[in-house]
Short mmCIF file of C-alpha atoms in Angstrom, two decimals:
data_model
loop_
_atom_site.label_atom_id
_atom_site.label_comp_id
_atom_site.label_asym_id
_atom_site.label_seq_id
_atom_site.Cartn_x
_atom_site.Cartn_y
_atom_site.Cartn_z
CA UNK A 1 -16.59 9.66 -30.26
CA UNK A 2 -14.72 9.39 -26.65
CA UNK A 3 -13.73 12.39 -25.37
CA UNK A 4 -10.69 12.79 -23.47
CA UNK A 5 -8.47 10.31 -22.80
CA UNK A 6 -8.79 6.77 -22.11
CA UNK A 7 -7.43 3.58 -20.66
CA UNK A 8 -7.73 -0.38 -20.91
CA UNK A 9 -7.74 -2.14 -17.35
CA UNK A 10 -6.66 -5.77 -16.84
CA UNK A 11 -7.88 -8.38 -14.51
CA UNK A 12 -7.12 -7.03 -10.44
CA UNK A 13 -7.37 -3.41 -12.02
CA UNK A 14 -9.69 -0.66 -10.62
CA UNK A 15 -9.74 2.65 -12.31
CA UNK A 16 -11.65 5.60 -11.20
CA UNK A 17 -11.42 8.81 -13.16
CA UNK A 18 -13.66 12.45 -13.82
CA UNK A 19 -15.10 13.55 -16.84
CA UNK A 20 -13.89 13.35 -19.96
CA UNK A 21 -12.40 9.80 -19.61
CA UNK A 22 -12.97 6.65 -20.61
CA UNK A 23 -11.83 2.80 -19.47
CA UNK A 24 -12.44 0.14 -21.43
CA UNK A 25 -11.93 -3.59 -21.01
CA UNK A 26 -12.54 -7.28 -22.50
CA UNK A 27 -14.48 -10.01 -20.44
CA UNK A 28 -15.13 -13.49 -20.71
CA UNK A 29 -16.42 -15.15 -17.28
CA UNK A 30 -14.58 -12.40 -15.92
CA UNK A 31 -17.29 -8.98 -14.35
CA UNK A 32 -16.56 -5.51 -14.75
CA UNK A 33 -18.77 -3.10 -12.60
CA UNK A 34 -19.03 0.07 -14.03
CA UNK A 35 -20.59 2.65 -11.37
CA UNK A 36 -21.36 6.50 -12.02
CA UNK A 37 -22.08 9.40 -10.04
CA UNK A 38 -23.68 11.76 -12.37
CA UNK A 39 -23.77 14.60 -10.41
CA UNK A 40 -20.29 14.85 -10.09
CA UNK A 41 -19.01 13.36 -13.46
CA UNK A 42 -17.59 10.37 -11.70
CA UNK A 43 -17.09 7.14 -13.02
CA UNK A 44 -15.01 3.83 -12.28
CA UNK A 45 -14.83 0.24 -13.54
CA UNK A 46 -13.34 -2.68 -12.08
CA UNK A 47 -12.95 -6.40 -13.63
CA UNK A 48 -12.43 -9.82 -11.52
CA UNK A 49 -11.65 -13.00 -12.36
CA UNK A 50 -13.14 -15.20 -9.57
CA UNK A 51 -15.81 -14.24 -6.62
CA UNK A 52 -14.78 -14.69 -3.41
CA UNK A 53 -11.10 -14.16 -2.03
CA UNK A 54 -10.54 -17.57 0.11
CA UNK A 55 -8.29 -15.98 2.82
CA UNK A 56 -5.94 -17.52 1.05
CA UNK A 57 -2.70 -15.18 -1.09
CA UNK A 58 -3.47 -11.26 -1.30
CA UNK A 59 -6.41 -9.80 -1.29
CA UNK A 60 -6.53 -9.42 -4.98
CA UNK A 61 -9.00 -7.10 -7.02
CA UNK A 62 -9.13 -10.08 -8.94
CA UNK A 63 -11.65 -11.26 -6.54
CA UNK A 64 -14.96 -9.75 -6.79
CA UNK A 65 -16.40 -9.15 -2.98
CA UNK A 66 -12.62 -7.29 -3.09
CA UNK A 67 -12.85 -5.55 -5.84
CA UNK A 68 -16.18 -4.39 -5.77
CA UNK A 69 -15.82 -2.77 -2.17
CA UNK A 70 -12.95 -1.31 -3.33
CA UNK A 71 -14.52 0.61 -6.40
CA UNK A 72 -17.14 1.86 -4.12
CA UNK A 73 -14.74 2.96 -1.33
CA UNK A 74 -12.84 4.61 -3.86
CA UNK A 75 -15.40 6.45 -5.34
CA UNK A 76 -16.73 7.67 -2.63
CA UNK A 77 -13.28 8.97 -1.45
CA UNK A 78 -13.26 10.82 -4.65
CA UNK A 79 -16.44 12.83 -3.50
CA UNK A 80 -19.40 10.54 -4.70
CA UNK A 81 -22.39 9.84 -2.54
CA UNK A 82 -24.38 6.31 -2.48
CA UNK A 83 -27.25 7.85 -3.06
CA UNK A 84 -26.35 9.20 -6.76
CA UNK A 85 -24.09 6.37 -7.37
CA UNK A 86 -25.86 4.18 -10.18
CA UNK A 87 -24.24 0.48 -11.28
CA UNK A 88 -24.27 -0.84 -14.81
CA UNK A 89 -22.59 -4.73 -14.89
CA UNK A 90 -21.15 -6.64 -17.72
CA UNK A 91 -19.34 -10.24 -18.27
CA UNK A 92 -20.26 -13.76 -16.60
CA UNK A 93 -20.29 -15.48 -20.05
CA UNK A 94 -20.16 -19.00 -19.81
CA UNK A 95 -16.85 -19.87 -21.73
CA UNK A 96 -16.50 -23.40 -21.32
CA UNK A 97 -19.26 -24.91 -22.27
CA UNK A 98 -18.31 -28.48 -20.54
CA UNK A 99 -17.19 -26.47 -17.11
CA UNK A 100 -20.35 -24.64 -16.87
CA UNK A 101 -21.65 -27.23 -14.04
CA UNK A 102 -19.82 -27.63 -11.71
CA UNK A 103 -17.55 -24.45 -12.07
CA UNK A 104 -20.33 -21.86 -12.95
CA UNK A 105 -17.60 -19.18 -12.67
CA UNK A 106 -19.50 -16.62 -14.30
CA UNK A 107 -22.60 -16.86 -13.08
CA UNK A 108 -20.97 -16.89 -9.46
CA UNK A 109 -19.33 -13.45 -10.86
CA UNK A 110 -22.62 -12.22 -11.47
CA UNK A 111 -24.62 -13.36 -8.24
CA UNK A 112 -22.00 -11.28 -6.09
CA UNK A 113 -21.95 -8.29 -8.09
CA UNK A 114 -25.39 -8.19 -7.36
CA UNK A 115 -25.47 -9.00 -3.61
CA UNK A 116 -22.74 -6.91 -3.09
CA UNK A 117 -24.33 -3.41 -4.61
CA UNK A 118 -27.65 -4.40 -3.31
CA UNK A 119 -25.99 -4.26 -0.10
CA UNK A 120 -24.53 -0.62 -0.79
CA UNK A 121 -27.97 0.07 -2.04
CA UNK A 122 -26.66 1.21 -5.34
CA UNK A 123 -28.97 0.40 -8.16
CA UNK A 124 -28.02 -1.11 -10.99
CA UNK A 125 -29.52 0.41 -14.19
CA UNK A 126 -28.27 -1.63 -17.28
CA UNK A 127 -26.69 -4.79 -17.51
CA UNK A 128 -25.36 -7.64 -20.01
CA UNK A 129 -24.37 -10.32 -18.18
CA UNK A 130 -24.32 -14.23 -18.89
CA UNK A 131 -24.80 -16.06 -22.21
CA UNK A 132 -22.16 -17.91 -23.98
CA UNK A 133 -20.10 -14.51 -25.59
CA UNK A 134 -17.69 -12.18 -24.40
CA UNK A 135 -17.90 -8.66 -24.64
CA UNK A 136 -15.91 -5.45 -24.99
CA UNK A 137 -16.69 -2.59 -23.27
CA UNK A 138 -15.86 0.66 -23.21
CA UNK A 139 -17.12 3.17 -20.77
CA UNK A 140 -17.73 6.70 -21.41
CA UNK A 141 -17.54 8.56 -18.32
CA UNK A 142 -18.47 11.91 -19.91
CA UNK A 143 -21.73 10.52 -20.86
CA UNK A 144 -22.39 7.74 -18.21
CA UNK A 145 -22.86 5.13 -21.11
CA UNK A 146 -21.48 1.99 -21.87
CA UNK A 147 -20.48 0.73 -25.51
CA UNK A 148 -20.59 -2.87 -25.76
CA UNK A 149 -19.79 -5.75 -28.64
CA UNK A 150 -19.63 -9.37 -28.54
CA UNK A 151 -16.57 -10.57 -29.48
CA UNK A 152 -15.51 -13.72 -31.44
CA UNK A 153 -14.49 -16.87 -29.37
CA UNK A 154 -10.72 -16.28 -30.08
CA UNK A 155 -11.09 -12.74 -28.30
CA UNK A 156 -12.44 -14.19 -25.73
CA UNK A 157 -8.68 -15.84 -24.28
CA UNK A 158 -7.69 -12.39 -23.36
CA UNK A 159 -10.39 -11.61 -21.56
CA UNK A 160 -10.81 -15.14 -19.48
CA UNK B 1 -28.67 -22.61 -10.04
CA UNK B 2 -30.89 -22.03 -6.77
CA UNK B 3 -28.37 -24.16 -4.92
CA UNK B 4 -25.45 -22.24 -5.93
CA UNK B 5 -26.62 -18.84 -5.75
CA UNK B 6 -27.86 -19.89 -2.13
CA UNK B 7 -24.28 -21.57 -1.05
CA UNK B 8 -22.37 -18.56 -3.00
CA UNK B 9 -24.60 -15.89 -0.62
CA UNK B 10 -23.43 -18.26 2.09
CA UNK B 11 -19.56 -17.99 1.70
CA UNK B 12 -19.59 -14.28 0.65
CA UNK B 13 -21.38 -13.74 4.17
CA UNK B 14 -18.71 -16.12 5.69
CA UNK B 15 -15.88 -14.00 3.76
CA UNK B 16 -17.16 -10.65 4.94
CA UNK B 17 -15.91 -11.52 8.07
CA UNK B 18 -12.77 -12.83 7.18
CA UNK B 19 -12.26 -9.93 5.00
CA UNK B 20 -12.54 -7.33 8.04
CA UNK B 21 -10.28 -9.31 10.13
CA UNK B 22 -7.99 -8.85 7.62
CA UNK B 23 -8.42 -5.26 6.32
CA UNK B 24 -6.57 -3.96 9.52
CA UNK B 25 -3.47 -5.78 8.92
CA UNK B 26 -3.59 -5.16 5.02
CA UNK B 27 -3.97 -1.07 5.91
CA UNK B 28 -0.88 -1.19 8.57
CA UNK B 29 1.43 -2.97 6.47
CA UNK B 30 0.47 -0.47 3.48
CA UNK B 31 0.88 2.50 5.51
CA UNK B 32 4.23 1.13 6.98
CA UNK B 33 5.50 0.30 3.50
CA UNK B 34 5.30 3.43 2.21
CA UNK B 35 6.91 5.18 6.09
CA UNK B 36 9.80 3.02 5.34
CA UNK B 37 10.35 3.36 1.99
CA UNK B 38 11.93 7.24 1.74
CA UNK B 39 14.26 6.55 4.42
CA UNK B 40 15.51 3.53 2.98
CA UNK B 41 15.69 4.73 -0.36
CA UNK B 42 18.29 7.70 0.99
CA UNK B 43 20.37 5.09 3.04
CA UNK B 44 20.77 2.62 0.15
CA UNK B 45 21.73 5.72 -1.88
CA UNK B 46 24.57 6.68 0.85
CA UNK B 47 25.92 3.66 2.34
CA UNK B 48 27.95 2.63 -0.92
CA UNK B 49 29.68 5.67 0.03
CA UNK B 50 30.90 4.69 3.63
CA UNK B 51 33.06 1.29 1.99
CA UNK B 52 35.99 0.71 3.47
CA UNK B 53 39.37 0.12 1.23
CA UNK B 54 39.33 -3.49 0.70
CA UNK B 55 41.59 -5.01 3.67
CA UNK B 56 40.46 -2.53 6.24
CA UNK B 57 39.24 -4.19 9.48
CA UNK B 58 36.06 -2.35 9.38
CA UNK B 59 35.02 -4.29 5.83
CA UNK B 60 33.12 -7.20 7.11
CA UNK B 61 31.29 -4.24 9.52
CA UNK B 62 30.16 -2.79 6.56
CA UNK B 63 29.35 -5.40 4.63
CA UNK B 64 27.31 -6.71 7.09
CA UNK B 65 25.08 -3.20 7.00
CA UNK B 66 25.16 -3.28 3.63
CA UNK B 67 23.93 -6.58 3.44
CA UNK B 68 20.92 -6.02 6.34
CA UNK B 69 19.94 -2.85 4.54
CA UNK B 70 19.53 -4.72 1.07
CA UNK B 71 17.14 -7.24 2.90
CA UNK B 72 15.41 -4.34 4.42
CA UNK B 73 14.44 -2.84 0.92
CA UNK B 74 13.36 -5.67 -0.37
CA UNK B 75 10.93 -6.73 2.17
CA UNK B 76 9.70 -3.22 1.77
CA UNK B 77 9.09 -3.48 -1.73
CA UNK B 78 7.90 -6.64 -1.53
CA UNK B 79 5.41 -4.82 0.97
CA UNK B 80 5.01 -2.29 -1.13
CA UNK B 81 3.96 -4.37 -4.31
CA UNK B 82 1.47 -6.29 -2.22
CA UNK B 83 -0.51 -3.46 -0.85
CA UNK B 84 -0.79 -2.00 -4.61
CA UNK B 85 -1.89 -5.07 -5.63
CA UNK B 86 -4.23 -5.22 -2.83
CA UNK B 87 -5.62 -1.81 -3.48
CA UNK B 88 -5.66 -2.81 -7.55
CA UNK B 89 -3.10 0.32 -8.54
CA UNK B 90 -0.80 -1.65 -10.58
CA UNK B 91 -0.74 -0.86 -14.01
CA UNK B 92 1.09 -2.29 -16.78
CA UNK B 93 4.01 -0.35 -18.80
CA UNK B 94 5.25 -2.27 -21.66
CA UNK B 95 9.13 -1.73 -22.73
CA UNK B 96 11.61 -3.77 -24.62
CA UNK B 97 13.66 -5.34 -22.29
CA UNK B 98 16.60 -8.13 -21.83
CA UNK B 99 15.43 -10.46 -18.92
CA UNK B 100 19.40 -11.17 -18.26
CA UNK B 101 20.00 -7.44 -17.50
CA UNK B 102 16.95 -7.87 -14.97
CA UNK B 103 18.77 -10.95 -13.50
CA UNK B 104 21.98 -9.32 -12.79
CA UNK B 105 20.19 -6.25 -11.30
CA UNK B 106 17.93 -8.70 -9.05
CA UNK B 107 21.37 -10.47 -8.38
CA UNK B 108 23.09 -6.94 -6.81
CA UNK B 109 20.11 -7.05 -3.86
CA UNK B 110 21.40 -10.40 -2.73
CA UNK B 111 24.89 -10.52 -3.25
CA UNK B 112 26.19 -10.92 0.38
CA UNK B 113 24.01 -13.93 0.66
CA UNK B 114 25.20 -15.65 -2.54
CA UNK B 115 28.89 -14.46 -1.26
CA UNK B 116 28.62 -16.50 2.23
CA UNK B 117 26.59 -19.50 0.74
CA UNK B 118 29.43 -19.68 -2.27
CA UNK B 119 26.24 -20.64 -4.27
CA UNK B 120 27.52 -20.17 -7.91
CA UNK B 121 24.50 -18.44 -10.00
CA UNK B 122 24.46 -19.55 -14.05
CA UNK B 123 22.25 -17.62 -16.45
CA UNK B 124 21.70 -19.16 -19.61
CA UNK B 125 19.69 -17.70 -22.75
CA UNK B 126 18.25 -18.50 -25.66
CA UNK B 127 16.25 -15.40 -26.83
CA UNK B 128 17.83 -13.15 -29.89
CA UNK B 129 16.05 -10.24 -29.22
CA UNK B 130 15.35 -8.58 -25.96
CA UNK B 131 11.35 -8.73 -25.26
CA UNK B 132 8.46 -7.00 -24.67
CA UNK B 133 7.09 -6.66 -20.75
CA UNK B 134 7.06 -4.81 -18.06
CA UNK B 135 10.12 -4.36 -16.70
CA UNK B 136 9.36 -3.57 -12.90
CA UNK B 137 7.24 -6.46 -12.71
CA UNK B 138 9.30 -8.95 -13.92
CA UNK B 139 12.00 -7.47 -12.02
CA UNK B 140 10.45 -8.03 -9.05
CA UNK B 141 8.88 -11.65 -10.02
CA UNK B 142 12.38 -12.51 -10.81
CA UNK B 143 14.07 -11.14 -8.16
CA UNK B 144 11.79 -12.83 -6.02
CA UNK B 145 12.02 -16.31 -7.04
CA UNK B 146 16.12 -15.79 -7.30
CA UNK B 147 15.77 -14.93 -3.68
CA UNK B 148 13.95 -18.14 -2.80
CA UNK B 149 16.06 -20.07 -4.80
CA UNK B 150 18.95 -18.82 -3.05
CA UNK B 151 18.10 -19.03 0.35
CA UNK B 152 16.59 -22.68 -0.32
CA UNK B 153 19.28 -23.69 -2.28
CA UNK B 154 21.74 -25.66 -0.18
CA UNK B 155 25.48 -23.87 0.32
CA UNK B 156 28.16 -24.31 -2.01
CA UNK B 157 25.44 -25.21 -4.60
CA UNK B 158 24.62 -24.13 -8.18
CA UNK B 159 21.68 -22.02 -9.05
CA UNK B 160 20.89 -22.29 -12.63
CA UNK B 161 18.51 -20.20 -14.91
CA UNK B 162 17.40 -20.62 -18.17
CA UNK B 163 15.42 -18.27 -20.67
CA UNK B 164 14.21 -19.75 -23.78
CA UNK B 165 11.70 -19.26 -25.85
CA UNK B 166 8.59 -21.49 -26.78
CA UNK B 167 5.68 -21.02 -29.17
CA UNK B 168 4.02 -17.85 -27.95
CA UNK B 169 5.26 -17.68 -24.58
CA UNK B 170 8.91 -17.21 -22.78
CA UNK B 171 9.82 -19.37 -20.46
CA UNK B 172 12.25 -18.51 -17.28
CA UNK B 173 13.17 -21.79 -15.19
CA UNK B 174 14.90 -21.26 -12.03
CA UNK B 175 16.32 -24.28 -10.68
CA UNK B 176 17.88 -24.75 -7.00
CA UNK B 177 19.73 -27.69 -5.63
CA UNK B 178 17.82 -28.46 -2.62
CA UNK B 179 15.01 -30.03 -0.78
CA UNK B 180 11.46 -30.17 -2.19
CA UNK B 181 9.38 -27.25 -0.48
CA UNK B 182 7.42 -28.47 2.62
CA UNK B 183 3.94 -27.88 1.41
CA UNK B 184 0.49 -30.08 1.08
CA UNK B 185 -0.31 -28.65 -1.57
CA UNK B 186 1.12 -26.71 -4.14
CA UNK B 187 -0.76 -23.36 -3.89
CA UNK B 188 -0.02 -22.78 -0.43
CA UNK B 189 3.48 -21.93 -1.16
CA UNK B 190 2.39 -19.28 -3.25
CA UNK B 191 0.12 -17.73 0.09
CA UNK B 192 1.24 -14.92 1.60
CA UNK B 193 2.82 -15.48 5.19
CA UNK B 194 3.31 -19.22 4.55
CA UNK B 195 6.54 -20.53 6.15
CA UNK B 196 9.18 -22.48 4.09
CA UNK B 197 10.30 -25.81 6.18
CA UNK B 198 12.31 -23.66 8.87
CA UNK B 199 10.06 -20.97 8.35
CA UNK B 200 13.61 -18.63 8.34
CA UNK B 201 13.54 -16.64 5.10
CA UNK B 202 11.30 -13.59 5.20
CA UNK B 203 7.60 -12.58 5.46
CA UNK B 204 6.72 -15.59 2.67
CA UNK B 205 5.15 -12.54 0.73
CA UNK B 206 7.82 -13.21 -2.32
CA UNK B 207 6.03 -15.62 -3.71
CA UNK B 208 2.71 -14.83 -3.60
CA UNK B 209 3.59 -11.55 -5.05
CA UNK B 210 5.42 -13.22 -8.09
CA UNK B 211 2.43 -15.25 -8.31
CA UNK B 212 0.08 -12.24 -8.41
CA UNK B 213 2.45 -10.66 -11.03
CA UNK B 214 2.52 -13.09 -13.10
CA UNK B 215 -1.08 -13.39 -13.61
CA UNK B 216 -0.82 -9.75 -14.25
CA UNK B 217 0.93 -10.01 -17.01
CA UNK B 218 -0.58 -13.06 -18.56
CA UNK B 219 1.53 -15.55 -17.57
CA UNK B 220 1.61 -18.39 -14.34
CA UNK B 221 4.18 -19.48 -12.11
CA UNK B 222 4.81 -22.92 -11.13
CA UNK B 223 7.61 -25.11 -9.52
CA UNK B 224 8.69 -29.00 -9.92
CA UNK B 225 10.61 -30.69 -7.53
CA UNK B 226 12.75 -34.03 -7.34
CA UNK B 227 14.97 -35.28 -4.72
CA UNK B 228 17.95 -33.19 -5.02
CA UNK B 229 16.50 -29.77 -7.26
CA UNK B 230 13.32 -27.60 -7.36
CA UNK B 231 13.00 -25.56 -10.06
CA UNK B 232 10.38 -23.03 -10.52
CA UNK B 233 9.23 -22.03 -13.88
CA UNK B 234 7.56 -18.63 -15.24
CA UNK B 235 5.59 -18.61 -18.46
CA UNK B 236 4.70 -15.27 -19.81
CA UNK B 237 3.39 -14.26 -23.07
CA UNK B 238 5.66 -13.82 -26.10
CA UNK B 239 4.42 -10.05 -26.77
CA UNK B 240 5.39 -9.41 -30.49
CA UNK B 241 4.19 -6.24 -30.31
CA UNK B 242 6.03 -2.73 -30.62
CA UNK B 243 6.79 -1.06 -27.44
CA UNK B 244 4.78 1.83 -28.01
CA UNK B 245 3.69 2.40 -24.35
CA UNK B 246 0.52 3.84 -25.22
CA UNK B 247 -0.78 1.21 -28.13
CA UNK B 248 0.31 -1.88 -26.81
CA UNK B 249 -2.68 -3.66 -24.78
CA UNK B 250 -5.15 -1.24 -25.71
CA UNK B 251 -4.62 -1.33 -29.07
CA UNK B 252 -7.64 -3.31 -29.82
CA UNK B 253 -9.91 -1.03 -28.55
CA UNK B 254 -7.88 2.10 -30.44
CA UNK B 255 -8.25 0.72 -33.79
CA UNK B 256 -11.39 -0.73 -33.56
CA UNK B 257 -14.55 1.49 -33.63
CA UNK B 258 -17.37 1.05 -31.43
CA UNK B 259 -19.39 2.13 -34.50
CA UNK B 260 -21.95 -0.07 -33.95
CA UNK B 261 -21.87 -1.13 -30.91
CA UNK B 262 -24.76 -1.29 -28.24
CA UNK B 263 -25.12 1.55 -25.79
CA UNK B 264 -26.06 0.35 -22.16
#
């Protein structure tokens, strides 16, 4: 049972929040990055729709090598340190089967979550990513875990 | 798969860069946005106050600052939107709301300009009930496209708008008599700080903010043009929903147990 209170983030969202909280979201190809600082009770999720920003329009959370920077920055400017920071990812399904390709959206979502926290140096600990499913997930910052379920195809067109 | 992951470390190297060149301007305009914004609010509050009786030879003075202060605020807030899009702070409040009310509000911001281009503005609905959204948002995306539509829109012409519904979505079309926009291709026009053919009207952030709004809210944005009228067209998501502020969007996840669910 969550604790606290809790919230549901969209695509270009970033939420950060203390313990008791919890943020929950649905994915598709779409990646969430879920990092906690346990020390401190700290935990924030993200959720982008496509990689890389192309210079192009704002620079949208909806892109991951902006969002993800942004989640760190902003944990760390609510007291976390890198060094206790761990990352847990979800999402990169493969929706459309016919797309997968030449588009490879989620699997593009995945690579940079990767390269991108490797970079930072924060571990990542648990992870779902890929496969042909979406998933729900809700993240329990009190506890530093993750509850995740597959969802049925006709979910999925919420969460791209 | 090698390929990709290879080319994908490739252009998120290239972007870094880009990225930091950017960050600098992203932080000033933020920081500005928010400098300007109390001051402006407290003018905009006060200068209704200074009108002149109609007749008196100080009304086209006023006017005028009324007018240029209008514009002001709404570059700020377009400013404003952007950088809280940029930093990812938007979040979504769902209330029932009449998109013609929104109109006519969006309408009082640019009233000089509709006064000295005699462009007549015609706002035509369909829906019964009012609907559910968020109403800052699509303030803003409409107030936005209105604005381009009015300064694009040739002078003594008709802007027209039309709100109907279709299947599961709601459809605003905003049509301007005018020429087609000057663009290669179609996104561009929706990029922040592109120019329109005289590259006169504004910071070209309008747009891409609608854009970005619209996407927010589960909808697109999109424009068709002929020879004498572009008309843009916003398609957001009939929400059916009750407006309970708290349920709506999340609701999924509030009713549905995470019983058995895996733990990661």
């Amino acid at each position: 049972m969550i604790q606290g209170s809790s919230t549901f983030i969209h695509v270009g969202q970033i939420h950060v929040d203390t313990s008791p909280f919890a943020i929950s979201t649905i994915l598709g190809s779409c990646v969430a990055v879920c990092l906690y600082d346990r020390t401190l009770g700290i935990g924030g999720m993200n959720h982008y729709l496509l990689p890389f920003w192309n210079g192009n329009g704002l620079q949208s959370p909806k892109f991951g090598n902006i969002s993800i920077p942004k989640l760190i920055e902003s944990m760390l400017s609510r007291g976390a340190s890198i060094k206790t920071i761990e990352a847990k990812i979800f999402g990169g399904a493969s929706m459309n089967i016919t797309a997968t390709e030449t588009m490879m959206i989620g699997q593009k979502n995945i690579l940079v979550a990767k390269e991108i926290l490797n970079e930072y140096k924060i571990a990542i600990v648990a992870e779902d990513v890929g496969g042909q499913n979406g998933r729900k997930i809700q993240f329990d910052i009190e506890r530093g875990k993750v509850l995740l379920k597959y969802t049925s195809r006709s979910d999925c067109e919420i969460g791209r | 798969m090698d390929e990709i992951a290879f080319l994908s470390r490739k252009i998120l190297d290239l972007n870094k860069q880009l990225i930091e060149s950017e960050k600098a301007k992203s932080r000033f305009l933020s920081l500005i946005a928010s400098e300007l914004n109390n001051p402006m609010t407290t003018l905009l509050g006060m200068i209704p106050h200074l009108a002149p009786p109609r007749g008196d030879s100080h009304e086209a003075i006023f006017e005028l600052i009324h007018e240029e202060a209008l514009l002001l605020d709404s570059r700020i807030q377009n400013l404003l939107a952007a950088s809280e899009i940029e930093g990812g702070k938007l979040h979504i409040t769902y209330a029932l709301i009449d998109p013609k009310v929104l109109l006519e509000e969006a309408m009082k911001g640019f009233k000089y300009r509709i006064k000295a281009k005699n462009i007549t503005i015609t706002v035509e609905s369909s829906l019964r009930d009012p609907i559910v959204s968020d109403p800052k948002k699509l303030y803003l995306i409409l107030k936005n496209v209105l604005a381009n539509a009015c300064d694009y829109g040739i002078a003594n012409g008709v802007v027209s708008v039309n709100i109907a519904q279709s299947g599961s979505f709601i459809i605003v079309a905003i049509k301007n008599q005018g020429y087609k926009p000057n663009v290669e291709y179609k996104t561009q026009l929706f990029t922040r700080f592109a120019h329109g053919p005289e590259g006169a009207h504004g910071l070209g952030l309008g747009l891409s903010i609608a854009r970005e709004l619209c996407e927010l809210l589960d909808g697109s944005i999109d424009y068709d043009a002929d020879d004498t009228t572009v008309t843009f067209t916003i398609i957001l998501p009939f929400n059916t929903m009750p407006p309970d502020s708290k349920a709506f969007g999340s609701n999924e996840f509030l009713f549905e147990p995470f019983d058995d669910a895996i733990e990661l």
